[in-house]
Amino acid sequence: MPMSVIVWVAAAVVVVIGFMTMRGEKDSEDVGGNFSATQYLKRGSAAVGNTYRINANVMEVNSHGGSRIIEVMTPEHKRIGLFVPADARLNANVRKGMDYVFTVKGRNGKMEDGTPVKGILVVTQAEAK
């Protein structure tokens, strides 16, 4: 994935901070290998409404107004961004270079201009491995 795409996605997610929509979502929990970073990168909107556990290595942690964008490398060797809202209370101090199991929920949001953003992975929990 080109770095420019990662930067664009991170910027879009930052704009989404105040505009997250909490639509009625199914509460499925796919544990472990059911999350495919390859499929997510092709069609992120398919993640909306689902909960996943993702094993990943933290590549970068970027703070934006109290919220964070965590760039991770998945076992598929795909780099994806995870959004941590400012009010999230994780039970692990997420640090660069460390391995974690992230519990994430797929959500939709909107940019300031109303443009929809589909398939944002919002971290609800992080466990050090």
Backbone as JSON Lines, residues from 0, in Angstrom:
{"i":0,"aa":"M","n":[0.85,-1.16,0.0],"ca":[0.0,0.0,0.0],"c":[0.9,1.23,0.0]}
{"i":1,"aa":"P","n":[0.74,2.12,-0.96],"ca":[1.59,3.32,-1.01],"c":[1.4,4.19,0.23]}
{"i":2,"aa":"M","n":[2.49,4.8,0.67],"ca":[2.45,5.65,1.87],"c":[1.44,6.79,1.7]}
{"i":3,"aa":"S","n":[1.27,7.31,0.49],"ca":[0.32,8.41,0.27],"c":[-1.1,7.97,0.59]}
{"i":4,"aa":"V","n":[-1.43,6.71,0.32],"ca":[-2.77,6.21,0.63],"c":[-2.93,6.1,2.14]}
{"i":5,"aa":"I","n":[-1.91,5.62,2.84],"ca":[-1.96,5.52,4.29],"c":[-2.15,6.9,4.9]}
{"i":6,"aa":"V","n":[-1.4,7.88,4.41],"ca":[-1.51,9.24,4.92],"c":[-2.91,9.79,4.66]}
{"i":7,"aa":"W","n":[-3.46,9.54,3.46],"ca":[-4.81,10.02,3.14],"c":[-5.84,9.38,4.06]}
{"i":8,"aa":"V","n":[-5.72,8.08,4.26],"ca":[-6.67,7.38,5.14],"c":[-6.56,7.91,6.56]}
{"i":9,"aa":"A","n":[-5.32,8.11,7.03],"ca":[-5.13,8.65,8.38],"c":[-5.75,10.04,8.5]}
{"i":10,"aa":"A","n":[-5.55,10.88,7.49],"ca":[-6.12,12.23,7.52],"c":[-7.65,12.16,7.51]}
{"i":11,"aa":"A","n":[-8.21,11.27,6.71],"ca":[-9.66,11.13,6.66],"c":[-10.21,10.67,8.0]}
{"i":12,"aa":"V","n":[-9.52,9.75,8.64],"ca":[-9.98,9.25,9.93],"c":[-9.93,10.36,10.98]}
{"i":13,"aa":"V","n":[-8.89,11.19,10.93],"ca":[-8.77,12.3,11.88],"c":[-9.98,13.22,11.75]}
{"i":14,"aa":"V","n":[-10.39,13.5,10.52],"ca":[-11.55,14.36,10.3],"c":[-12.81,13.71,10.83]}
{"i":15,"aa":"V","n":[-12.83,12.39,10.83],"ca":[-14.01,11.65,11.25],"c":[-14.2,11.68,12.77]}
{"i":16,"aa":"I","n":[-13.17,12.04,13.53],"ca":[-13.21,11.96,14.99],"c":[-14.55,12.44,15.57]}
{"i":17,"aa":"G","n":[-14.97,13.62,15.21],"ca":[-16.21,14.15,15.76],"c":[-17.45,13.74,15.01]}
{"i":18,"aa":"F","n":[-17.27,12.99,13.96],"ca":[-18.4,12.7,13.08],"c":[-18.71,11.22,12.95]}
{"i":19,"aa":"M","n":[-18.24,10.43,13.92],"ca":[-18.5,8.99,13.87],"c":[-20.01,8.75,13.98]}
{"i":20,"aa":"T","n":[-20.51,7.89,13.16],"ca":[-21.92,7.55,13.26],"c":[-22.05,6.18,13.91]}
{"i":21,"aa":"M","n":[-22.91,6.1,14.86],"ca":[-23.14,4.85,15.56],"c":[-24.48,4.28,15.09]}
{"i":22,"aa":"R","n":[-24.45,3.63,13.95],"ca":[-25.65,3.04,13.38],"c":[-25.92,1.71,14.05]}
{"i":23,"aa":"G","n":[-27.12,1.21,13.9],"ca":[-27.44,-0.11,14.43],"c":[-26.54,-1.13,13.78]}
{"i":24,"aa":"E","n":[-25.75,-1.79,14.57],"ca":[-24.76,-2.71,14.03],"c":[-24.91,-4.08,14.66]}
{"i":25,"aa":"K","n":[-24.69,-5.11,13.86],"ca":[-24.71,-6.45,14.43],"c":[-23.5,-6.62,15.31]}
{"i":26,"aa":"D","n":[-23.58,-7.47,16.27],"ca":[-22.5,-7.61,17.23],"c":[-21.85,-8.97,17.08]}
{"i":27,"aa":"S","n":[-21.3,-9.22,15.9],"ca":[-20.63,-10.5,15.69],"c":[-19.18,-10.38,16.13]}
{"i":28,"aa":"E","n":[-18.62,-11.45,16.61],"ca":[-17.21,-11.44,16.99],"c":[-16.51,-12.53,16.22]}
{"i":29,"aa":"D","n":[-15.7,-12.11,15.27],"ca":[-14.91,-13.04,14.5],"c":[-13.55,-13.1,15.16]}
{"i":30,"aa":"V","n":[-13.19,-14.22,15.73],"ca":[-11.96,-14.33,16.49],"c":[-10.84,-14.81,15.58]}
{"i":31,"aa":"G","n":[-9.71,-14.09,15.67],"ca":[-8.49,-14.54,15.0],"c":[-8.49,-14.4,13.5]}
{"i":32,"aa":"G","n":[-8.36,-15.55,12.8],"ca":[-8.06,-15.57,11.39],"c":[-9.16,-15.13,10.45]}
{"i":33,"aa":"N","n":[-10.35,-14.78,10.93],"ca":[-11.43,-14.39,10.03],"c":[-11.28,-12.99,9.47]}
{"i":34,"aa":"F","n":[-10.41,-12.18,10.04],"ca":[-10.15,-10.85,9.48],"c":[-9.09,-11.0,8.4]}
{"i":35,"aa":"S","n":[-9.38,-10.5,7.21],"ca":[-8.42,-10.53,6.11],"c":[-8.05,-9.1,5.76]}
{"i":36,"aa":"A","n":[-6.81,-8.71,6.03],"ca":[-6.35,-7.37,5.69],"c":[-6.4,-7.16,4.18]}
{"i":37,"aa":"T","n":[-6.13,-8.19,3.41],"ca":[-6.19,-8.08,1.96],"c":[-7.6,-7.72,1.51]}
{"i":38,"aa":"Q","n":[-8.6,-8.42,2.04],"ca":[-9.98,-8.12,1.69],"c":[-10.4,-6.75,2.21]}
{"i":39,"aa":"Y","n":[-9.96,-6.4,3.41],"ca":[-10.28,-5.09,3.98],"c":[-9.76,-3.97,3.08]}
{"i":40,"aa":"L","n":[-8.54,-4.11,2.59],"ca":[-7.96,-3.07,1.74],"c":[-8.67,-2.98,0.39]}
{"i":41,"aa":"K","n":[-9.27,-4.08,-0.06],"ca":[-10.03,-4.06,-1.31],"c":[-11.42,-3.48,-1.12]}
{"i":42,"aa":"R","n":[-12.03,-3.78,0.04],"ca":[-13.42,-3.36,0.27],"c":[-13.66,-3.2,1.76]}
{"i":43,"aa":"G","n":[-13.18,-2.07,2.29],"ca":[-13.28,-1.8,3.72],"c":[-14.71,-1.71,4.22]}
{"i":44,"aa":"S","n":[-15.63,-1.31,3.36],"ca":[-17.02,-1.17,3.8],"c":[-17.62,-2.49,4.25]}
{"i":45,"aa":"A","n":[-17.06,-3.62,3.83],"ca":[-17.57,-4.92,4.25],"c":[-17.33,-5.16,5.74]}
{"i":46,"aa":"A","n":[-16.42,-4.41,6.34],"ca":[-16.12,-4.58,7.77],"c":[-17.15,-3.89,8.66]}
{"i":47,"aa":"V","n":[-17.94,-2.99,8.1],"ca":[-18.9,-2.21,8.89],"c":[-19.89,-3.14,9.59]}
{"i":48,"aa":"G","n":[-20.03,-2.93,10.89],"ca":[-20.96,-3.72,11.69],"c":[-20.36,-4.98,12.27]}
{"i":49,"aa":"N","n":[-19.14,-5.29,11.92],"ca":[-18.48,-6.5,12.41],"c":[-17.44,-6.15,13.47]}
{"i":50,"aa":"T","n":[-17.18,-7.11,14.32],"ca":[-16.13,-7.0,15.33],"c":[-15.09,-8.06,15.01]}
{"i":51,"aa":"Y","n":[-13.82,-7.66,15.07],"ca":[-12.72,-8.56,14.76],"c":[-11.64,-8.48,15.83]}
{"i":52,"aa":"R","n":[-10.86,-9.55,15.93],"ca":[-9.63,-9.54,16.73],"c":[-8.49,-9.66,15.73]}
{"i":53,"aa":"I","n":[-7.6,-8.68,15.77],"ca":[-6.51,-8.6,14.8],"c":[-5.17,-8.69,15.52]}
{"i":54,"aa":"N","n":[-4.37,-9.69,15.18],"ca":[-3.0,-9.79,15.68],"c":[-2.15,-8.88,14.8]}
{"i":55,"aa":"A","n":[-1.37,-8.0,15.41],"ca":[-0.58,-7.08,14.59],"c":[0.59,-6.51,15.37]}
{"i":56,"aa":"N","n":[1.58,-6.03,14.61],"ca":[2.74,-5.34,15.16],"c":[2.56,-3.86,14.9]}
{"i":57,"aa":"V","n":[2.76,-3.04,15.92],"ca":[2.58,-1.6,15.79],"c":[3.77,-0.98,15.06]}
{"i":58,"aa":"M","n":[3.48,-0.3,13.97],"ca":[4.51,0.37,13.17],"c":[4.65,1.84,13.56]}
{"i":59,"aa":"E","n":[3.53,2.5,13.81],"ca":[3.51,3.93,14.17],"c":[2.31,4.2,15.07]}
{"i":60,"aa":"V","n":[2.46,5.17,15.96],"ca":[1.35,5.66,16.76],"c":[1.33,7.17,16.59]}
{"i":61,"aa":"N","n":[0.24,7.69,16.02],"ca":[0.12,9.12,15.76],"c":[-1.05,9.69,16.55]}
{"i":62,"aa":"S","n":[-0.79,10.74,17.33],"ca":[-1.84,11.39,18.12],"c":[-2.41,12.56,17.34]}
{"i":63,"aa":"H","n":[-3.73,12.71,17.44],"ca":[-4.44,13.79,16.77],"c":[-5.56,14.27,17.69]}
{"i":64,"aa":"G","n":[-5.32,15.34,18.42],"ca":[-6.36,15.91,19.27],"c":[-6.9,14.95,20.31]}
{"i":65,"aa":"G","n":[-6.08,14.14,20.9],"ca":[-6.52,13.2,21.91],"c":[-6.82,11.81,21.36]}
{"i":66,"aa":"S","n":[-7.18,11.74,20.1],"ca":[-7.39,10.45,19.44],"c":[-6.07,9.98,18.86]}
{"i":67,"aa":"R","n":[-6.04,8.72,18.46],"ca":[-4.82,8.18,17.88],"c":[-5.13,7.37,16.62]}
{"i":68,"aa":"I","n":[-4.17,7.4,15.72],"ca":[-4.16,6.51,14.57],"c":[-2.99,5.57,14.8]}
{"i":69,"aa":"I","n":[-3.28,4.27,14.84],"ca":[-2.23,3.28,15.03],"c":[-2.04,2.57,13.7]}
{"i":70,"aa":"E","n":[-0.85,2.66,13.14],"ca":[-0.53,1.94,11.92],"c":[0.09,0.62,12.32]}
{"i":71,"aa":"V","n":[-0.5,-0.47,11.82],"ca":[-0.05,-1.8,12.2],"c":[0.3,-2.63,10.97]}
{"i":72,"aa":"M","n":[1.14,-3.64,11.19],"ca":[1.47,-4.63,10.17],"c":[0.79,-5.93,10.58]}
{"i":73,"aa":"T","n":[-0.04,-6.45,9.7],"ca":[-0.77,-7.68,9.99],"c":[0.08,-8.9,9.64]}
{"i":74,"aa":"P","n":[-0.35,-10.09,10.05],"ca":[0.38,-11.31,9.67],"c":[0.43,-11.52,8.15]}
{"i":75,"aa":"E","n":[-0.48,-10.87,7.41],"ca":[-0.48,-10.95,5.95],"c":[0.53,-9.97,5.33]}
{"i":76,"aa":"H","n":[1.28,-9.28,6.19],"ca":[2.24,-8.27,5.76],"c":[1.56,-7.1,5.04]}
{"i":77,"aa":"K","n":[0.39,-6.71,5.56],"ca":[-0.35,-5.56,5.07],"c":[-0.36,-4.5,6.16]}
{"i":78,"aa":"R","n":[-0.11,-3.27,5.77],"ca":[-0.09,-2.16,6.72],"c":[-1.46,-1.48,6.67]}
{"i":79,"aa":"I","n":[-2.13,-1.44,7.82],"ca":[-3.46,-0.82,7.9],"c":[-3.49,0.15,9.08]}
{"i":80,"aa":"G","n":[-4.45,1.05,9.04],"ca":[-4.63,2.01,10.12],"c":[-5.8,1.65,11.0]}
{"i":81,"aa":"L","n":[-5.62,1.82,12.3],"ca":[-6.68,1.6,13.29],"c":[-6.91,2.92,14.01]}
{"i":82,"aa":"F","n":[-8.16,3.24,14.27],"ca":[-8.52,4.49,14.92],"c":[-8.83,4.24,16.39]}
{"i":83,"aa":"V","n":[-8.23,5.01,17.29],"ca":[-8.51,4.92,18.72],"c":[-9.11,6.26,19.15]}
{"i":84,"aa":"P","n":[-10.42,6.3,19.46],"ca":[-11.05,7.55,19.88],"c":[-10.44,8.09,21.18]}
{"i":85,"aa":"A","n":[-10.53,9.38,21.37],"ca":[-9.96,10.04,22.55],"c":[-10.5,9.45,23.85]}
{"i":86,"aa":"D","n":[-11.75,9.01,23.86],"ca":[-12.36,8.51,25.1],"c":[-12.15,7.01,25.32]}
{"i":87,"aa":"A","n":[-11.4,6.35,24.43],"ca":[-11.16,4.9,24.59],"c":[-10.26,4.64,25.79]}
{"i":88,"aa":"R","n":[-10.58,3.63,26.56],"ca":[-9.79,3.21,27.71],"c":[-9.26,1.81,27.43]}
{"i":89,"aa":"L","n":[-8.05,1.74,26.92],"ca":[-7.45,0.46,26.58],"c":[-6.72,-0.1,27.8]}
{"i":90,"aa":"N","n":[-6.62,-1.43,27.88],"ca":[-5.93,-2.04,29.02],"c":[-4.45,-2.28,28.72]}
{"i":91,"aa":"A","n":[-3.94,-1.67,27.65],"ca":[-2.52,-1.78,27.31],"c":[-2.02,-0.43,26.8]}
{"i":92,"aa":"N","n":[-0.79,-0.11,27.13],"ca":[-0.16,1.09,26.62],"c":[0.47,0.74,25.27]}
{"i":93,"aa":"V","n":[-0.2,1.11,24.19],"ca":[0.22,0.71,22.84],"c":[1.48,1.47,22.44]}
{"i":94,"aa":"R","n":[2.53,0.69,22.11],"ca":[3.83,1.29,21.76],"c":[4.35,0.71,20.46]}
{"i":95,"aa":"K","n":[5.07,1.54,19.74],"ca":[5.69,1.17,18.47],"c":[6.62,-0.04,18.66]}
{"i":96,"aa":"G","n":[6.56,-0.97,17.7],"ca":[7.44,-2.13,17.72],"c":[6.92,-3.32,18.51]}
{"i":97,"aa":"M","n":[5.82,-3.15,19.21],"ca":[5.27,-4.22,20.05],"c":[4.13,-4.94,19.34]}
{"i":98,"aa":"D","n":[3.9,-6.21,19.72],"ca":[2.81,-7.01,19.18],"c":[1.6,-6.95,20.1]}
{"i":99,"aa":"Y","n":[0.41,-6.83,19.49],"ca":[-0.84,-6.74,20.24],"c":[-1.92,-7.54,19.53]}
{"i":100,"aa":"V","n":[-2.97,-7.85,20.28],"ca":[-4.21,-8.34,19.71],"c":[-5.2,-7.19,19.92]}
{"i":101,"aa":"F","n":[-5.66,-6.61,18.81],"ca":[-6.61,-5.5,18.86],"c":[-8.01,-6.02,18.6]}
{"i":102,"aa":"T","n":[-8.95,-5.6,19.43],"ca":[-10.36,-5.84,19.14],"c":[-10.85,-4.56,18.48]}
{"i":103,"aa":"V","n":[-11.42,-4.7,17.27],"ca":[-11.87,-3.54,16.51],"c":[-13.29,-3.74,16.04]}
{"i":104,"aa":"K","n":[-13.98,-2.63,15.83],"ca":[-15.32,-2.66,15.24],"c":[-15.29,-1.83,13.98]}
{"i":105,"aa":"G","n":[-15.88,-2.37,12.92],"ca":[-15.99,-1.63,11.67],"c":[-17.12,-0.63,11.75]}
{"i":106,"aa":"R","n":[-16.85,0.61,11.4],"ca":[-17.84,1.69,11.47],"c":[-17.78,2.53,10.19]}
{"i":107,"aa":"N","n":[-18.83,3.31,10.0],"ca":[-18.84,4.35,8.97],"c":[-18.74,5.7,9.67]}
{"i":108,"aa":"G","n":[-18.37,6.7,8.92],"ca":[-18.3,8.06,9.46],"c":[-18.49,9.05,8.34]}
{"i":109,"aa":"K","n":[-18.28,10.32,8.65],"ca":[-18.4,11.38,7.66],"c":[-17.28,12.38,7.86]}
{"i":110,"aa":"M","n":[-16.81,12.92,6.75],"ca":[-15.83,14.0,6.81],"c":[-16.59,15.29,7.1]}
{"i":111,"aa":"E","n":[-15.85,16.36,7.39],"ca":[-16.5,17.64,7.72],"c":[-17.45,18.11,6.63]}
{"i":112,"aa":"D","n":[-17.13,17.84,5.38],"ca":[-17.98,18.28,4.27],"c":[-19.15,17.34,4.0]}
{"i":113,"aa":"G","n":[-19.3,16.32,4.83],"ca":[-20.4,15.37,4.69],"c":[-20.09,14.16,3.83]}
{"i":114,"aa":"T","n":[-18.91,14.12,3.24],"ca":[-18.5,12.97,2.44],"c":[-18.4,11.73,3.32]}
{"i":115,"aa":"P","n":[-19.08,10.65,2.93],"ca":[-19.01,9.45,3.77],"c":[-17.64,8.78,3.73]}
{"i":116,"aa":"V","n":[-17.26,8.21,4.85],"ca":[-16.05,7.4,4.96],"c":[-16.51,6.04,5.45]}
{"i":117,"aa":"K","n":[-16.24,5.0,4.67],"ca":[-16.74,3.67,5.0],"c":[-15.61,2.76,5.45]}
{"i":118,"aa":"G","n":[-15.91,1.93,6.42],"ca":[-14.99,0.87,6.81],"c":[-13.84,1.3,7.7]}
{"i":119,"aa":"I","n":[-14.1,2.16,8.67],"ca":[-13.08,2.56,9.62],"c":[-13.0,1.49,10.71]}
{"i":120,"aa":"L","n":[-11.79,1.07,11.06],"ca":[-11.61,0.09,12.13],"c":[-11.31,0.83,13.44]}
{"i":121,"aa":"V","n":[-12.26,0.79,14.36],"ca":[-12.18,1.5,15.63],"c":[-11.76,0.52,16.73]}
{"i":122,"aa":"V","n":[-10.65,0.83,17.4],"ca":[-10.13,-0.05,18.45],"c":[-10.99,0.09,19.72]}
{"i":123,"aa":"T","n":[-11.44,-1.05,20.22],"ca":[-12.17,-1.05,21.49],"c":[-11.35,-1.68,22.61]}
{"i":124,"aa":"Q","n":[-10.32,-2.45,22.22],"ca":[-9.46,-3.1,23.21],"c":[-8.12,-3.46,22.58]}
{"i":125,"aa":"A","n":[-7.06,-3.44,23.39],"ca":[-5.74,-3.84,22.94],"c":[-5.11,-4.69,24.03]}
{"i":126,"aa":"E","n":[-4.6,-5.84,23.64],"ca":[-3.96,-6.76,24.58],"c":[-2.54,-7.0,24.11]}
{"i":127,"aa":"A","n":[-1.57,-6.79,24.99],"ca":[-0.18,-7.08,24.64],"c":[-0.01,-8.57,24.47]}
{"i":128,"aa":"K","n":[0.79,-8.97,23.5],"ca":[1.05,-10.4,23.26],"c":[2.28,-10.83,24.03]}
